Short mmCIF file of N, CA and C in Angstrom, two decimals:
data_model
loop_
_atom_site.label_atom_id
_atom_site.label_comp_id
_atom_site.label_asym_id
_atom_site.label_seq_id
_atom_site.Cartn_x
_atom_site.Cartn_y
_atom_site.Cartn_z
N UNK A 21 105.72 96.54 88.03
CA UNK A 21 106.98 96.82 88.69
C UNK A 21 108.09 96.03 87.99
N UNK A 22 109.15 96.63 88.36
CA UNK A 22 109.96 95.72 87.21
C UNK A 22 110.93 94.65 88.19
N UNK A 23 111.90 93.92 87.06
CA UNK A 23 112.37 93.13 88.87
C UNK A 23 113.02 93.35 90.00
N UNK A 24 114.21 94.29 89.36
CA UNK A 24 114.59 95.02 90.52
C UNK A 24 113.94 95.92 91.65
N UNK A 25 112.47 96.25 91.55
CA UNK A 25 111.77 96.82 92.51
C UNK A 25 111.29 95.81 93.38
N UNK A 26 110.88 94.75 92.50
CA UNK A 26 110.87 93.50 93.11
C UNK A 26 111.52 92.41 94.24
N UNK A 27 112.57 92.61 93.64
CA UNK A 27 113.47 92.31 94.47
C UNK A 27 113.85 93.30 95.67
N UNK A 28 113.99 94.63 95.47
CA UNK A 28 114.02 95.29 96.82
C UNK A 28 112.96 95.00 97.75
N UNK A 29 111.97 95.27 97.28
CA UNK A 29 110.62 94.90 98.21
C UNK A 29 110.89 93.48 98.50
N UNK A 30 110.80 92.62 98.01
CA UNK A 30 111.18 91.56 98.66
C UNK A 30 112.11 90.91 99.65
N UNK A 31 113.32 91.92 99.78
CA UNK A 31 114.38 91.93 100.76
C UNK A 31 113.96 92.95 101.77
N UNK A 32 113.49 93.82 101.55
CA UNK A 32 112.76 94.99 102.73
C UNK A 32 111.76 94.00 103.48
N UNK A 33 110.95 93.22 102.97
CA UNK A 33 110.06 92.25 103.84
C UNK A 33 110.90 91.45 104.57
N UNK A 34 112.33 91.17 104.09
CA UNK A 34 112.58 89.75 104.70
C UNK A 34 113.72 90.52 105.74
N UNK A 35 113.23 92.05 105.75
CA UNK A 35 114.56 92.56 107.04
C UNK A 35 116.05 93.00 106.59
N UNK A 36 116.44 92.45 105.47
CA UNK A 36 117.39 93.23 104.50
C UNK A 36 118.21 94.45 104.93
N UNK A 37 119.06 94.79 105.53
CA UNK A 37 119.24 96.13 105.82
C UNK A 37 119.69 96.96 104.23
N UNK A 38 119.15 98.15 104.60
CA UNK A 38 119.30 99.04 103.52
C UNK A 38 120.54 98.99 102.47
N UNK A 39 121.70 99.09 103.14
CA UNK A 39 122.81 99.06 102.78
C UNK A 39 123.58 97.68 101.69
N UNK A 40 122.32 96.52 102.19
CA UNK A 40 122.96 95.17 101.68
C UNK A 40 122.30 94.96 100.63
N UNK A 41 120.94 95.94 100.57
CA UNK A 41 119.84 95.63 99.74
C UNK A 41 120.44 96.78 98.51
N UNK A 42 121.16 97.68 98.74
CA UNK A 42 121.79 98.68 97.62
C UNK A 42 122.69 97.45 96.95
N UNK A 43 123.77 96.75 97.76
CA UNK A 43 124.75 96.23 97.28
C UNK A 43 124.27 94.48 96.35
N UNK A 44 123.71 94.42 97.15
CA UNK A 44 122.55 93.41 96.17
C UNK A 44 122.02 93.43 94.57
N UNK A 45 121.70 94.80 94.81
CA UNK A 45 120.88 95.47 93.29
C UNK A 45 122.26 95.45 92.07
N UNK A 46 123.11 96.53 93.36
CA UNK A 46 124.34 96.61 91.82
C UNK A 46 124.81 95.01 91.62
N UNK A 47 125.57 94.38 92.56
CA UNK A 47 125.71 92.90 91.87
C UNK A 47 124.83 92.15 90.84
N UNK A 48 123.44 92.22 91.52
CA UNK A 48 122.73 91.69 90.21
C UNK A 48 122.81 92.61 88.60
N UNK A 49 122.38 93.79 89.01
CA UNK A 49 122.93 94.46 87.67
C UNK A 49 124.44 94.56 87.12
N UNK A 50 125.00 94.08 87.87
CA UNK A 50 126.72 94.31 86.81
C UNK A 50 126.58 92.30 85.97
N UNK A 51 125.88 91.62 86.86
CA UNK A 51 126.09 90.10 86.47
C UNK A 51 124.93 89.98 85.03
N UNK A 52 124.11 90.51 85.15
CA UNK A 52 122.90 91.32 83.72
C UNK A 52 123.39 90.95 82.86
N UNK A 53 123.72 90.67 81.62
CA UNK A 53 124.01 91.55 80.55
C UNK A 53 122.68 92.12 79.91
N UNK A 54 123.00 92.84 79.48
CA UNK A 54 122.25 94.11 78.88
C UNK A 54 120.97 93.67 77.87
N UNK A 55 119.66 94.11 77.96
CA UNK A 55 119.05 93.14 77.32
C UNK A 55 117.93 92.06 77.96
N UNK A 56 118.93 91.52 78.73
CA UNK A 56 118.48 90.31 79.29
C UNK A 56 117.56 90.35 79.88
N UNK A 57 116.75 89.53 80.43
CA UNK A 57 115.72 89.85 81.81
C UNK A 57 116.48 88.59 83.15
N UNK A 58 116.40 90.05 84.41
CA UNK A 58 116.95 89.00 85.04
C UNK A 58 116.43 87.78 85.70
N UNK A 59 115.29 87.65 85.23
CA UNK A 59 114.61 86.52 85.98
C UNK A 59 115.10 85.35 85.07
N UNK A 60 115.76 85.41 84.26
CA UNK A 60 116.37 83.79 83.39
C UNK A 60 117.95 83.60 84.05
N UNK A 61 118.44 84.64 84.72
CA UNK A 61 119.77 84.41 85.28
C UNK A 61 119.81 83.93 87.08
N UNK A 62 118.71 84.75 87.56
CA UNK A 62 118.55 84.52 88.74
C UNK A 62 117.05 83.77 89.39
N UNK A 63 116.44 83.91 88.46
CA UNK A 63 115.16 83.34 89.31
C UNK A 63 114.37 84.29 89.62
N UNK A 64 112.64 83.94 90.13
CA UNK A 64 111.95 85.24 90.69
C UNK A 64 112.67 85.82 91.43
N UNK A 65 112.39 87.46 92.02
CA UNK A 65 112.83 88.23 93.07
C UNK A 65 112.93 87.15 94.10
N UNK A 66 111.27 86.59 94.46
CA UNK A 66 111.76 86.08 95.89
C UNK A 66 112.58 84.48 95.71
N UNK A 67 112.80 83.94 95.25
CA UNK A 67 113.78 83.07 94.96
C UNK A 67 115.31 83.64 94.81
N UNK A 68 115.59 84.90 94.55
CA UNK A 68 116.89 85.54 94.59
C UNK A 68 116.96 86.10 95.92
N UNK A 69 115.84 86.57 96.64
CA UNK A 69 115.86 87.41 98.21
C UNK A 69 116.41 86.24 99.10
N UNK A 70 115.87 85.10 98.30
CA UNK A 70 115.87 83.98 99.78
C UNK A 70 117.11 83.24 100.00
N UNK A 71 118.00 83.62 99.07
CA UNK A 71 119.88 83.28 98.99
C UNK A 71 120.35 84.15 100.02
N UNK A 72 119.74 85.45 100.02
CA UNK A 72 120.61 85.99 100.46
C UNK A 72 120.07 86.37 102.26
N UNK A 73 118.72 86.02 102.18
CA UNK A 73 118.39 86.15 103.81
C UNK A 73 118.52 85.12 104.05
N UNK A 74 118.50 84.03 104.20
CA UNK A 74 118.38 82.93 104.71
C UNK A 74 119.97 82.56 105.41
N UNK A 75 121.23 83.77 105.09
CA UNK A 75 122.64 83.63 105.32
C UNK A 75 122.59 84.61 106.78
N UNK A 76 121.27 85.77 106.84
CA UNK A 76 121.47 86.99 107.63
C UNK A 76 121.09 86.03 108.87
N UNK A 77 121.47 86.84 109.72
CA UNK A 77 120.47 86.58 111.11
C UNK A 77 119.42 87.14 111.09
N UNK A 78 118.30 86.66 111.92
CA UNK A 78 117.40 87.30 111.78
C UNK A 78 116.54 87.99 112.76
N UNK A 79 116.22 89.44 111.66
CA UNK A 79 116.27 90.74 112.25
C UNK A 79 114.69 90.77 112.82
N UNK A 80 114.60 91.28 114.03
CA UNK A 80 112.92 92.04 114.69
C UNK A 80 112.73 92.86 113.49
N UNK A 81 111.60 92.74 112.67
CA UNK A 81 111.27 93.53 111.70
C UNK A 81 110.27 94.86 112.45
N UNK A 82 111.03 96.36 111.99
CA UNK A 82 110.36 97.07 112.22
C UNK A 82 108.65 97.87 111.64
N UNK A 83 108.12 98.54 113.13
CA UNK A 83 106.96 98.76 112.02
C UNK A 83 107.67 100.37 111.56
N UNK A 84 106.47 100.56 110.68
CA UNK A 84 107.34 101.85 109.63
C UNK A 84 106.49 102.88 110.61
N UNK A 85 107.41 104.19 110.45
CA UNK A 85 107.07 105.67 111.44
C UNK A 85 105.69 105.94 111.05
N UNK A 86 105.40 105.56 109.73
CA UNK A 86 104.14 105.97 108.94
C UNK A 86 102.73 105.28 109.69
N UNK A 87 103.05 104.39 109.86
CA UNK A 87 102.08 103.36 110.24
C UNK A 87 101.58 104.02 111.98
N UNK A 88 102.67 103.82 112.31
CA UNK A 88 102.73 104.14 113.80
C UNK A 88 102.15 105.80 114.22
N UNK A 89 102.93 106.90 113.16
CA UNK A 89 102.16 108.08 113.65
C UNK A 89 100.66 108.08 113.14
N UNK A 90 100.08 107.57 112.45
CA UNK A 90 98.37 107.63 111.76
C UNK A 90 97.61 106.77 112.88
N UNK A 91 98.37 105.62 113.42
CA UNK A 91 97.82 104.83 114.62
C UNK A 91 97.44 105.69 115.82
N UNK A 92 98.79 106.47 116.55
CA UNK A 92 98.99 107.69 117.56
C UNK A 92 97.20 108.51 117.04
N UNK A 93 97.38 109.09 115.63
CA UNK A 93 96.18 109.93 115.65
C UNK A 93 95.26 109.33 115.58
N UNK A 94 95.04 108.10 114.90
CA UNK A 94 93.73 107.30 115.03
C UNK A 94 93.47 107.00 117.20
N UNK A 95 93.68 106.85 117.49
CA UNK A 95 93.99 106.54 119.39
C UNK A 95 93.39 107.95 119.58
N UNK A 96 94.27 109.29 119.20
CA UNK A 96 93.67 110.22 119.66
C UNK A 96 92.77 111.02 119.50
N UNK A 97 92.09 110.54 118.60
CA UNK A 97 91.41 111.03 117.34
C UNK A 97 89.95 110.29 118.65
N UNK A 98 90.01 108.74 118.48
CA UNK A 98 88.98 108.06 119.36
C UNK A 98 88.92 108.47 120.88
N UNK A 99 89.51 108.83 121.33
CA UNK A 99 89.80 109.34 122.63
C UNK A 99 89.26 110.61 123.08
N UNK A 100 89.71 111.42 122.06
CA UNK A 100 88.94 113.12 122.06
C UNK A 100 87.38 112.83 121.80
N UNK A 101 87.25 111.99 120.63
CA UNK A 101 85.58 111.54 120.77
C UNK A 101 84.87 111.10 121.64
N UNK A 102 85.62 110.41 122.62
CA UNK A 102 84.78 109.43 123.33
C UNK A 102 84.45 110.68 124.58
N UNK A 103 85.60 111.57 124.88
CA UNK A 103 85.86 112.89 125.97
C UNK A 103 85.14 113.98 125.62
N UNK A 104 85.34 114.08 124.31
CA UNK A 104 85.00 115.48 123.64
C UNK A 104 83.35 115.83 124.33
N UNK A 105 82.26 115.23 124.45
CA UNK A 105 81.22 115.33 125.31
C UNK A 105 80.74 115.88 126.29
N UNK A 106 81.78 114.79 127.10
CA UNK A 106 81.61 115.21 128.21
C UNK A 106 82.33 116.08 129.29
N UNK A 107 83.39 115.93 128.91
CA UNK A 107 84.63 117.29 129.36
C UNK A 107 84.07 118.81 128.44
N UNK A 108 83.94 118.72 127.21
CA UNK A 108 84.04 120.45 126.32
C UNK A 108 82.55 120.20 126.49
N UNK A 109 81.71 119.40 125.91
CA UNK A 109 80.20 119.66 125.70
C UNK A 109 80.19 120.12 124.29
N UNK A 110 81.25 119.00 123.62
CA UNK A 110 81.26 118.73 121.61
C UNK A 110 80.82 117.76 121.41
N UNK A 111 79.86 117.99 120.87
CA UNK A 111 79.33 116.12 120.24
C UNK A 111 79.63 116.13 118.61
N UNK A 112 80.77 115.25 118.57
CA UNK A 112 81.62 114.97 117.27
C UNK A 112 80.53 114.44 116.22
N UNK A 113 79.27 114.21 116.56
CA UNK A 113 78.18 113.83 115.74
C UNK A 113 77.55 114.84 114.55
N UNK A 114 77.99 115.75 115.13
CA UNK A 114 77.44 117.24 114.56
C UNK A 114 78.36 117.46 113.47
N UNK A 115 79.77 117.01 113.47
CA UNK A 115 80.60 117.41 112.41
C UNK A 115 81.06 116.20 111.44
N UNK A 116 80.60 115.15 111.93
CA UNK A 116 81.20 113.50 111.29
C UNK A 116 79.93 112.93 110.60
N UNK A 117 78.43 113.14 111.56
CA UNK A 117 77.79 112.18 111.29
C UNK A 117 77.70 111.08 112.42
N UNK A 118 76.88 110.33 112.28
CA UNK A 118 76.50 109.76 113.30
C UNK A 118 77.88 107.99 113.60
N UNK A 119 78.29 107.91 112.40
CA UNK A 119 79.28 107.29 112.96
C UNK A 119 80.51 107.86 113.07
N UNK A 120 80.68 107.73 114.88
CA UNK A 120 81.89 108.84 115.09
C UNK A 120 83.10 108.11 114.82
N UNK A 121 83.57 106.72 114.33
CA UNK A 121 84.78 106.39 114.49
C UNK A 121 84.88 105.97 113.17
N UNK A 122 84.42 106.13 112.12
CA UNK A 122 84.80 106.26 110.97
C UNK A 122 86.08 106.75 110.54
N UNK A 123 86.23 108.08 110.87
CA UNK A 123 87.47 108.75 111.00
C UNK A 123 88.88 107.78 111.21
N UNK A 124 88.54 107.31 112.57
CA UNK A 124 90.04 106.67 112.69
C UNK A 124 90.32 105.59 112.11
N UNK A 125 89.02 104.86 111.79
CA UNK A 125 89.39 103.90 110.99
C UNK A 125 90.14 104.40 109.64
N UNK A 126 89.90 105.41 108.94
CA UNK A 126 90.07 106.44 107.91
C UNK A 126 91.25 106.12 107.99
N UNK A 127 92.41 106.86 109.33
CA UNK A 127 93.19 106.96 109.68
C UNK A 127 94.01 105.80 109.54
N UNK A 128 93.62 105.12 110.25
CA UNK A 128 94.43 104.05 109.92
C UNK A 128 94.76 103.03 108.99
N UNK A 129 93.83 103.37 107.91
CA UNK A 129 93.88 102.60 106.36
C UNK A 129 95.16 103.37 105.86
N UNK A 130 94.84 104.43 106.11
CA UNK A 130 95.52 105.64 105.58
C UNK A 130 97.38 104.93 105.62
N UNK A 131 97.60 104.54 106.96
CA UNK A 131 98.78 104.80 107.86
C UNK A 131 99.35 103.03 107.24
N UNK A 132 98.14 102.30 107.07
CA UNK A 132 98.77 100.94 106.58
C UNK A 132 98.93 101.04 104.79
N UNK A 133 98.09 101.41 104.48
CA UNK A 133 98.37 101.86 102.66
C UNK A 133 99.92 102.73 102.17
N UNK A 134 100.14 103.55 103.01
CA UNK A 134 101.22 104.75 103.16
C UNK A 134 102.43 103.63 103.65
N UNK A 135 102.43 103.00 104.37
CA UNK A 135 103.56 102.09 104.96
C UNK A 135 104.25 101.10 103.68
N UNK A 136 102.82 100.58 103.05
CA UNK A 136 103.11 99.01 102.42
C UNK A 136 103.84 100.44 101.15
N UNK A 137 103.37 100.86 100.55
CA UNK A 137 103.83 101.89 99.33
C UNK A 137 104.82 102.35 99.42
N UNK A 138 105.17 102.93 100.67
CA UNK A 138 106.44 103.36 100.79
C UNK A 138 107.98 101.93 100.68
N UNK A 139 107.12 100.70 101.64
CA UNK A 139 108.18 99.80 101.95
C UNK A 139 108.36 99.27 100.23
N UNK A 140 107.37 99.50 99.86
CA UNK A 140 106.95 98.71 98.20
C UNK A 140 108.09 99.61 97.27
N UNK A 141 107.71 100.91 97.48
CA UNK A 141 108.15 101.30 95.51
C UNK A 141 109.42 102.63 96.03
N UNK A 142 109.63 101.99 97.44
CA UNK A 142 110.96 103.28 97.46
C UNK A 142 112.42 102.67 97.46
N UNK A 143 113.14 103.29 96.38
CA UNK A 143 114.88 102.81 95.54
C UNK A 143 115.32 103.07 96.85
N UNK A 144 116.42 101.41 96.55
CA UNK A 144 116.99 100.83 97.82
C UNK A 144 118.20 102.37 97.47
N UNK A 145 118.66 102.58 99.20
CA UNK A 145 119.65 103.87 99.26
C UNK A 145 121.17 103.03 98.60
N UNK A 146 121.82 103.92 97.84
CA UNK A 146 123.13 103.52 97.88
C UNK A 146 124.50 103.66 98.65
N UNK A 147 124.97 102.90 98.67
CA UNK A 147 126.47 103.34 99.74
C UNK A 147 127.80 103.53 98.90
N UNK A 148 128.30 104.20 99.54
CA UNK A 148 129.93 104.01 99.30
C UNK A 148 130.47 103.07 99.07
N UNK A 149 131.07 103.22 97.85
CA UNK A 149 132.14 101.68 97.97
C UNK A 149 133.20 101.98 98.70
N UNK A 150 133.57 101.02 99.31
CA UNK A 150 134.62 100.78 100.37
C UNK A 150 135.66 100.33 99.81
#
């Protein structure tokens, strides 16, 4: 990853709102010169993140939609199994195998891998200059 991904991810962990974390990136890139690497001007990412959170208040960090809807299906996923029996007369054994909660665990690797990747390698949004 290079540092500027770095550095976003590292301000997305520390609560960063989107908007400060765009305006962040261009400052460090206009202060650059060309060439350079910015870790000799500024320091690691998280040594540059921690100037600038340590000024914010600090934010309830949210969990990501991703995480949360694969959780929802992992819950309902275990739930229909545990019912599916004895309400329909489905034994989820027949189509999974004998360990029936494999699945949600599935699910929910799924929903924490998908979260960290997304919070990880997605370009901070840009704003309007004002």
């Amino acid at each position: 990853m290079t540092y500027y991904q770095n550095l976003t991810a590292e301000l997305r962990y520390r609560g960063t709102p989107e908007r400060d974390i765009a305006n962040i990136l261009a400052e460090a890139r206009a202060h650059t010169p060309a060439g350079d690497d910015p870790a000799d001007h500024f320091g690691t990412p998280a040594e540059y993140a921690e100037q600038y959170t340590t000024a914010l208040p600090a934010r309830k960090r949210r969990t990501h939609p991703t995480l949360i809807i694969f959780t929802i299906l992992a819950i309902g996923y275990v739930v229909f199994a545990l019912l599916a029996k004895p309400a329909l007369g489905i034994d989820l054994r027949d189509y999974v195998g004998p360990a029936m909660l494999w699945p949600a665990l599935a699910l929910l690797l799924i929903g924490a891998i998908t979260s960290f990747l997304t919070t990880t390698f997605k370009p901070a949004t840009t704003t309007r200059s004002q």
